[in-house]
């Protein structure tokens, strides 16, 4: 039995844990606080140095500016997608831990002892992807309202290329489920969604229905299976099929059984649409993963008018890694005026990554 859940006869308690999942607790069996084992040393030193050590827990208060946000929860859905690893997943991360959410009014949210059930008058603190999804969906709905002409792919692109890969302390977002190490795109996608920046992304990676059909064709879906998904017989595999979907991210997986050190090459082609102002010019900035060579050409893109499209190519040369490490970096198209920075994550990893 878990100590945090089983202690019921104390006025209050201080729990220390090295288990990352414990920091997303929704309830305790008695009034208490949870700290890390590193912080525990400070508490013990205080207790030993005082003749009358005291502690206070303040309820029904909200304290801001004290904690570092955001971080990837240990329970989050992680990539790669087993069905289509050629498309990097997840796309973005959004708030999902301890969210104050609506709750059925006649349902209990806490217990006192073994038989006293308490309600919270229609609200409850909940954690899970079921909480993050409404945040991301709401952002997409707002973008749809502001840009009626944008496709679903353009909306997703805007959310991804403007997402933040840094936390509130301007450090790399940490992964709670990986012992607070820096989160990889297989855990957080492009980063934490930023609604206001997504309103004006500068460039978008668009995709038409046939682009997705071409992806399905390259995955050897039958005509009947494609019709089940598209609900139309207007698409088939007569067009060229390709796993290289026009997506705002890049992923290069290699077979983990390939001899260590063998150099592998992966090429991509992308098309970006200018949804910013006329006369825009962008220069590429590459942050290559460790030990990986990333080449982008052309190195600059010029747009004379809005909705104009330009294409570019990417070549990733990387060694197979017997250690099974996940390597990641980014490609950023930076507008000369400094107004827009269109960022796409790069991932190089063995096929077993994320498992």
GROMACS .gro file of C-alpha atoms in nm:
model
  355
    1UNK     CA    1   0.000   0.000   0.000
    2UNK     CA    2   0.126   0.349  -0.084
    3UNK     CA    3   0.223   0.555   0.221
    4UNK     CA    4   0.076   0.876   0.078
    5UNK     CA    5  -0.260   0.708   0.029
    6UNK     CA    6  -0.265   0.513   0.357
    7UNK     CA    7  -0.178   0.776   0.620
    8UNK     CA    8  -0.507   0.902   0.766
    9UNK     CA    9  -0.456   0.980   1.136
   10UNK     CA   10  -0.215   1.276   1.113
   11UNK     CA   11  -0.286   1.647   1.140
   12UNK     CA   12  -0.040   1.698   0.855
   13UNK     CA   13   0.255   1.535   0.685
   14UNK     CA   14   0.558   1.610   0.468
   15UNK     CA   15   0.624   1.342   0.207
   16UNK     CA   16   0.949   1.313   0.011
   17UNK     CA   17   0.973   1.110  -0.307
   18UNK     CA   18   1.201   1.041  -0.602
   19UNK     CA   19   0.907   0.913  -0.809
   20UNK     CA   20   0.830   1.176  -1.077
   21UNK     CA   21   0.468   1.062  -1.106
   22UNK     CA   22   0.405   1.164  -0.746
   23UNK     CA   23   0.433   1.533  -0.836
   24UNK     CA   24   0.107   1.512  -1.028
   25UNK     CA   25  -0.091   1.391  -0.726
   26UNK     CA   26  -0.455   1.497  -0.730
   27UNK     CA   27  -0.523   1.410  -0.364
   28UNK     CA   28  -0.372   1.287  -0.037
   29UNK     CA   29  -0.523   1.093   0.249
   30UNK     CA   30  -0.430   1.367   0.501
   31UNK     CA   31  -0.320   1.734   0.477
   32UNK     CA   32   0.030   1.730   0.337
   33UNK     CA   33   0.295   1.857   0.101
   34UNK     CA   34   0.519   1.665  -0.134
   35UNK     CA   35   0.885   1.758  -0.182
   36UNK     CA   36   1.185   1.605  -0.355
   37UNK     CA   37   1.454   1.417  -0.161
   38UNK     CA   38   1.692   1.706  -0.235
   39UNK     CA   39   1.459   1.949  -0.059
   40UNK     CA   40   1.420   1.700   0.226
   41UNK     CA   41   1.778   1.766   0.342
   42UNK     CA   42   1.690   2.133   0.399
   43UNK     CA   43   1.382   2.038   0.601
   44UNK     CA   44   1.578   1.793   0.818
   45UNK     CA   45   1.851   2.051   0.882
   46UNK     CA   46   1.583   2.297   0.996
   47UNK     CA   47   1.425   2.041   1.231
   48UNK     CA   48   1.762   1.959   1.388
   49UNK     CA   49   1.855   2.325   1.432
   50UNK     CA   50   1.530   2.430   1.603
   51UNK     CA   51   1.399   2.355   1.953
   52UNK     CA   52   1.043   2.398   1.830
   53UNK     CA   53   1.025   2.332   1.455
   54UNK     CA   54   0.694   2.427   1.297
   55UNK     CA   55   0.535   2.403   0.954
   56UNK     CA   56   0.228   2.569   0.805
   57UNK     CA   57   0.008   2.462   0.518
   58UNK     CA   58  -0.200   2.744   0.371
   59UNK     CA   59  -0.519   2.635   0.200
   60UNK     CA   60  -0.732   2.803  -0.067
   61UNK     CA   61  -0.448   3.017  -0.195
   62UNK     CA   62  -0.291   3.057  -0.536
   63UNK     CA   63   0.077   3.148  -0.554
   64UNK     CA   64   0.217   3.261  -0.889
   65UNK     CA   65   0.567   3.309  -1.018
   66UNK     CA   66   0.721   3.052  -0.788
   67UNK     CA   67   0.732   2.736  -0.997
   68UNK     CA   68   0.900   2.665  -1.329
   69UNK     CA   69   0.655   2.583  -1.607
   70UNK     CA   70   0.611   2.399  -1.835
   71UNK     CA   71   0.722   2.036  -1.798
   72UNK     CA   72   0.623   1.713  -1.965
   73UNK     CA   73   0.410   1.490  -1.739
   74UNK     CA   74   0.519   1.131  -1.691
   75UNK     CA   75   0.183   1.002  -1.819
   76UNK     CA   76   0.188   1.192  -2.149
   77UNK     CA   77   0.138   1.013  -2.480
   78UNK     CA   78   0.478   0.971  -2.642
   79UNK     CA   79   0.601   0.915  -2.995
   80UNK     CA   80   0.679   0.773  -3.230
   81UNK     CA   81   0.348   0.673  -3.380
   82UNK     CA   82   0.356   0.294  -3.427
   83UNK     CA   83   0.132   0.323  -3.734
   84UNK     CA   84   0.326   0.596  -3.914
   85UNK     CA   85   0.668   0.672  -3.761
   86UNK     CA   86   0.758   0.880  -4.068
   87UNK     CA   87   0.542   1.162  -3.929
   88UNK     CA   88   0.674   1.297  -3.600
   89UNK     CA   89   0.433   1.267  -3.308
   90UNK     CA   90   0.325   1.426  -3.081
   91UNK     CA   91   0.267   1.765  -3.247
   92UNK     CA   92   0.259   1.996  -2.944
   93UNK     CA   93   0.205   1.991  -2.569
   94UNK     CA   94  -0.065   2.179  -2.378
   95UNK     CA   95  -0.171   2.222  -2.012
   96UNK     CA   96  -0.301   1.893  -1.873
   97UNK     CA   97  -0.188   1.847  -1.511
   98UNK     CA   98  -0.407   1.944  -1.214
   99UNK     CA   99  -0.649   2.141  -1.428
  100UNK     CA  100  -0.954   2.287  -1.251
  101UNK     CA  101  -1.225   2.125  -1.459
  102UNK     CA  102  -1.603   2.093  -1.453
  103UNK     CA  103  -1.731   1.791  -1.260
  104UNK     CA  104  -2.065   1.623  -1.209
  105UNK     CA  105  -2.233   1.799  -0.914
  106UNK     CA  106  -2.351   1.480  -0.745
  107UNK     CA  107  -2.014   1.305  -0.764
  108UNK     CA  108  -1.755   1.309  -0.487
  109UNK     CA  109  -1.403   1.443  -0.537
  110UNK     CA  110  -1.238   1.354  -0.205
  111UNK     CA  111  -1.277   1.132   0.098
  112UNK     CA  112  -1.218   1.183   0.471
  113UNK     CA  113  -1.142   0.863   0.652
  114UNK     CA  114  -1.310   0.557   0.509
  115UNK     CA  115  -1.673   0.660   0.472
  116UNK     CA  116  -1.700   1.041   0.439
  117UNK     CA  117  -1.733   1.159   0.079
  118UNK     CA  118  -1.688   1.524  -0.016
  119UNK     CA  119  -1.806   1.708  -0.327
  120UNK     CA  120  -1.654   2.025  -0.471
  121UNK     CA  121  -1.968   2.191  -0.610
  122UNK     CA  122  -1.912   2.112  -0.974
  123UNK     CA  123  -1.534   2.137  -1.007
  124UNK     CA  124  -1.240   1.901  -0.967
  125UNK     CA  125  -0.863   1.898  -1.023
  126UNK     CA  126  -0.797   1.650  -1.303
  127UNK     CA  127  -0.482   1.540  -1.486
  128UNK     CA  128  -0.450   1.366  -1.820
  129UNK     CA  129  -0.442   1.402  -2.195
  130UNK     CA  130  -0.819   1.451  -2.167
  131UNK     CA  131  -0.736   1.788  -2.011
  132UNK     CA  132  -0.464   1.885  -2.261
  133UNK     CA  133  -0.679   1.800  -2.563
  134UNK     CA  134  -0.946   2.066  -2.491
  135UNK     CA  135  -0.674   2.329  -2.455
  136UNK     CA  136  -0.520   2.242  -2.792
  137UNK     CA  137  -0.862   2.206  -2.957
  138UNK     CA  138  -0.967   2.545  -2.820
  139UNK     CA  139  -0.658   2.710  -2.965
  140UNK     CA  140  -0.730   2.548  -3.303
  141UNK     CA  141  -1.091   2.672  -3.289
  142UNK     CA  142  -0.978   3.028  -3.213
  143UNK     CA  143  -0.733   3.017  -3.505
  144UNK     CA  144  -1.009   2.889  -3.732
  145UNK     CA  145  -1.227   3.181  -3.628
  146UNK     CA  146  -0.949   3.433  -3.691
  147UNK     CA  147  -0.833   3.279  -4.021
  148UNK     CA  148  -1.132   3.129  -4.196
  149UNK     CA  149  -0.926   3.066  -4.509
  150UNK     CA  150  -0.673   2.842  -4.333
  151UNK     CA  151  -0.687   2.466  -4.377
  152UNK     CA  152  -0.664   2.225  -4.087
  153UNK     CA  153  -0.303   2.156  -4.183
  154UNK     CA  154  -0.223   2.529  -4.180
  155UNK     CA  155  -0.375   2.565  -3.832
  156UNK     CA  156  -0.173   2.274  -3.699
  157UNK     CA  157   0.139   2.417  -3.862
  158UNK     CA  158   0.085   2.756  -3.697
  159UNK     CA  159   0.050   2.591  -3.356
  160UNK     CA  160   0.364   2.381  -3.405
  161UNK     CA  161   0.605   2.633  -3.556
  162UNK     CA  162   0.531   2.895  -3.289
  163UNK     CA  163   0.536   2.654  -2.992
  164UNK     CA  164   0.788   2.721  -2.715
  165UNK     CA  165   1.060   2.464  -2.642
  166UNK     CA  166   1.174   2.659  -2.333
  167UNK     CA  167   1.014   2.680  -1.988
  168UNK     CA  168   0.944   2.996  -1.788
  169UNK     CA  169   1.307   3.009  -1.671
  170UNK     CA  170   1.423   3.009  -2.038
  171UNK     CA  171   1.572   2.663  -1.997
  172UNK     CA  172   1.486   2.350  -2.195
  173UNK     CA  173   1.149   2.202  -2.098
  174UNK     CA  174   1.205   1.908  -1.861
  175UNK     CA  175   1.055   1.560  -1.890
  176UNK     CA  176   0.916   1.449  -1.553
  177UNK     CA  177   0.886   1.092  -1.677
  178UNK     CA  178   1.255   1.082  -1.773
  179UNK     CA  179   1.398   1.199  -1.441
  180UNK     CA  180   1.365   1.569  -1.526
  181UNK     CA  181   1.608   1.554  -1.817
  182UNK     CA  182   1.551   1.780  -2.120
  183UNK     CA  183   1.239   1.671  -2.308
  184UNK     CA  184   1.279   1.546  -2.664
  185UNK     CA  185   1.029   1.609  -2.944
  186UNK     CA  186   0.913   1.248  -2.898
  187UNK     CA  187   0.769   1.367  -2.565
  188UNK     CA  188   0.668   1.729  -2.627
  189UNK     CA  189   0.648   1.759  -3.005
  190UNK     CA  190   0.742   2.110  -3.117
  191UNK     CA  191   0.692   2.240  -2.762
  192UNK     CA  192   0.429   2.414  -2.552
  193UNK     CA  193   0.156   2.576  -2.759
  194UNK     CA  194   0.149   2.959  -2.754
  195UNK     CA  195  -0.193   3.081  -2.879
  196UNK     CA  196  -0.107   3.446  -2.943
  197UNK     CA  197   0.204   3.365  -3.147
  198UNK     CA  198   0.009   3.104  -3.346
  199UNK     CA  199  -0.221   3.382  -3.468
  200UNK     CA  200   0.065   3.520  -3.678
  201UNK     CA  201   0.313   3.242  -3.767
  202UNK     CA  202   0.464   3.405  -4.076
  203UNK     CA  203   0.488   3.081  -4.276
  204UNK     CA  204   0.276   2.766  -4.272
  205UNK     CA  205   0.325   2.412  -4.400
  206UNK     CA  206   0.000   2.335  -4.580
  207UNK     CA  207  -0.129   2.000  -4.709
  208UNK     CA  208  -0.420   1.905  -4.933
  209UNK     CA  209  -0.636   1.591  -4.901
  210UNK     CA  210  -0.444   1.422  -5.185
  211UNK     CA  211  -0.121   1.466  -4.986
  212UNK     CA  212  -0.266   1.254  -4.707
  213UNK     CA  213  -0.395   0.999  -4.958
  214UNK     CA  214  -0.043   0.975  -5.104
  215UNK     CA  215   0.082   0.905  -4.753
  216UNK     CA  216  -0.176   0.626  -4.711
  217UNK     CA  217  -0.078   0.483  -5.049
  218UNK     CA  218   0.288   0.472  -4.945
  219UNK     CA  219   0.179   0.276  -4.637
  220UNK     CA  220   0.016   0.016  -4.865
  221UNK     CA  221  -0.344   0.093  -4.767
  222UNK     CA  222  -0.592  -0.068  -5.004
  223UNK     CA  223  -0.844   0.132  -5.207
  224UNK     CA  224  -1.126   0.020  -4.976
  225UNK     CA  225  -0.929   0.120  -4.666
  226UNK     CA  226  -0.858   0.462  -4.816
  227UNK     CA  227  -1.226   0.508  -4.900
  228UNK     CA  228  -1.316   0.419  -4.540
  229UNK     CA  229  -1.093   0.704  -4.419
  230UNK     CA  230  -1.172   0.964  -4.686
  231UNK     CA  231  -1.540   0.867  -4.728
  232UNK     CA  232  -1.496   0.942  -5.096
  233UNK     CA  233  -1.407   0.747  -5.409
  234UNK     CA  234  -1.247   1.055  -5.560
  235UNK     CA  235  -0.900   0.961  -5.439
  236UNK     CA  236  -0.675   0.678  -5.542
  237UNK     CA  237  -0.310   0.585  -5.567
  238UNK     CA  238  -0.263   0.696  -5.927
  239UNK     CA  239  -0.087   1.004  -5.793
  240UNK     CA  240   0.266   0.961  -5.661
  241UNK     CA  241   0.285   0.809  -5.314
  242UNK     CA  242   0.528   0.939  -5.054
  243UNK     CA  243   0.598   0.911  -4.683
  244UNK     CA  244   0.741   1.265  -4.699
  245UNK     CA  245   0.427   1.455  -4.597
  246UNK     CA  246   0.457   1.835  -4.602
  247UNK     CA  247   0.476   1.845  -4.222
  248UNK     CA  248   0.636   2.111  -3.996
  249UNK     CA  249   0.881   1.858  -3.848
  250UNK     CA  250   1.149   1.614  -3.959
  251UNK     CA  251   1.211   1.263  -3.830
  252UNK     CA  252   1.477   1.015  -3.943
  253UNK     CA  253   1.441   0.668  -3.793
  254UNK     CA  254   1.691   0.392  -3.857
  255UNK     CA  255   1.683   0.019  -3.795
  256UNK     CA  256   1.838  -0.050  -3.456
  257UNK     CA  257   2.000  -0.364  -3.603
  258UNK     CA  258   2.210  -0.164  -3.852
  259UNK     CA  259   2.581  -0.187  -3.777
  260UNK     CA  260   2.688   0.090  -3.541
  261UNK     CA  261   2.859   0.382  -3.715
  262UNK     CA  262   2.715   0.322  -4.061
  263UNK     CA  263   2.635   0.662  -4.218
  264UNK     CA  264   2.272   0.696  -4.326
  265UNK     CA  265   2.106   0.966  -4.534
  266UNK     CA  266   1.749   1.095  -4.525
  267UNK     CA  267   1.614   1.363  -4.760
  268UNK     CA  268   1.304   1.580  -4.729
  269UNK     CA  269   1.125   1.839  -4.942
  270UNK     CA  270   0.903   2.103  -4.787
  271UNK     CA  271   0.677   2.377  -4.922
  272UNK     CA  272   0.597   2.682  -4.709
  273UNK     CA  273   0.325   2.940  -4.768
  274UNK     CA  274   0.368   3.304  -4.671
  275UNK     CA  275   0.073   3.409  -4.453
  276UNK     CA  276   0.256   3.718  -4.328
  277UNK     CA  277   0.319   4.040  -4.509
  278UNK     CA  278   0.439   4.105  -4.864
  279UNK     CA  279   0.808   4.148  -4.937
  280UNK     CA  280   0.918   3.903  -4.667
  281UNK     CA  281   1.259   3.738  -4.672
  282UNK     CA  282   1.370   3.450  -4.447
  283UNK     CA  283   1.711   3.305  -4.366
  284UNK     CA  284   1.755   2.952  -4.234
  285UNK     CA  285   1.913   2.873  -3.899
  286UNK     CA  286   2.002   2.510  -3.831
  287UNK     CA  287   2.061   2.357  -3.488
  288UNK     CA  288   2.193   2.014  -3.585
  289UNK     CA  289   2.162   1.717  -3.348
  290UNK     CA  290   2.490   1.599  -3.196
  291UNK     CA  291   2.703   1.418  -3.454
  292UNK     CA  292   2.450   1.478  -3.732
  293UNK     CA  293   2.503   1.683  -4.049
  294UNK     CA  294   2.198   1.882  -4.160
  295UNK     CA  295   2.205   2.063  -4.497
  296UNK     CA  296   1.927   2.296  -4.611
  297UNK     CA  297   1.902   2.450  -4.958
  298UNK     CA  298   1.829   2.716  -5.056
  299UNK     CA  299   1.939   2.901  -4.743
  300UNK     CA  300   1.705   3.193  -4.798
  301UNK     CA  301   1.343   3.229  -4.911
  302UNK     CA  302   1.193   3.547  -5.056
  303UNK     CA  303   0.822   3.620  -5.089
  304UNK     CA  304   0.689   3.911  -5.294
  305UNK     CA  305   0.329   3.875  -5.180
  306UNK     CA  306   0.101   3.704  -4.932
  307UNK     CA  307   0.004   3.339  -4.994
  308UNK     CA  308   0.305   3.290  -5.219
  309UNK     CA  309   0.477   2.952  -5.185
  310UNK     CA  310   0.842   2.852  -5.182
  311UNK     CA  311   1.001   2.509  -5.145
  312UNK     CA  312   1.325   2.393  -4.987
  313UNK     CA  313   1.514   2.069  -4.934
  314UNK     CA  314   1.675   1.910  -4.630
  315UNK     CA  315   1.939   1.638  -4.617
  316UNK     CA  316   2.018   1.468  -4.287
  317UNK     CA  317   2.332   1.251  -4.269
  318UNK     CA  318   2.368   1.059  -3.946
  319UNK     CA  319   2.543   0.753  -3.802
  320UNK     CA  320   2.349   0.455  -3.668
  321UNK     CA  321   2.391   0.465  -3.292
  322UNK     CA  322   2.428   0.140  -3.100
  323UNK     CA  323   2.342   0.327  -2.781
  324UNK     CA  324   1.987   0.388  -2.901
  325UNK     CA  325   2.001   0.759  -2.822
  326UNK     CA  326   1.735   1.004  -2.936
  327UNK     CA  327   1.909   1.300  -3.100
  328UNK     CA  328   1.723   1.619  -3.180
  329UNK     CA  329   1.768   1.970  -3.311
  330UNK     CA  330   1.573   2.218  -3.520
  331UNK     CA  331   1.540   2.414  -3.844
  332UNK     CA  332   1.427   2.774  -3.798
  333UNK     CA  333   1.335   3.014  -4.076
  334UNK     CA  334   1.401   3.362  -3.936
  335UNK     CA  335   1.251   3.667  -4.105
  336UNK     CA  336   1.504   3.942  -4.175
  337UNK     CA  337   1.285   4.193  -3.991
  338UNK     CA  338   1.295   3.969  -3.684
  339UNK     CA  339   0.915   3.952  -3.667
  340UNK     CA  340   0.878   3.580  -3.730
  341UNK     CA  341   1.079   3.269  -3.642
  342UNK     CA  342   0.929   2.953  -3.792
  343UNK     CA  343   1.071   2.656  -3.601
  344UNK     CA  344   1.053   2.285  -3.691
  345UNK     CA  345   1.200   2.007  -3.472
  346UNK     CA  346   1.440   1.744  -3.609
  347UNK     CA  347   1.461   1.395  -3.457
  348UNK     CA  348   1.711   1.118  -3.533
  349UNK     CA  349   1.643   0.795  -3.346
  350UNK     CA  350   1.634   0.415  -3.370
  351UNK     CA  351   1.301   0.252  -3.452
  352UNK     CA  352   1.271   0.137  -3.089
  353UNK     CA  353   1.274   0.496  -2.954
  354UNK     CA  354   0.995   0.586  -2.718
  355UNK     CA  355   0.919   0.227  -2.615
   0.00000   0.00000   0.00000
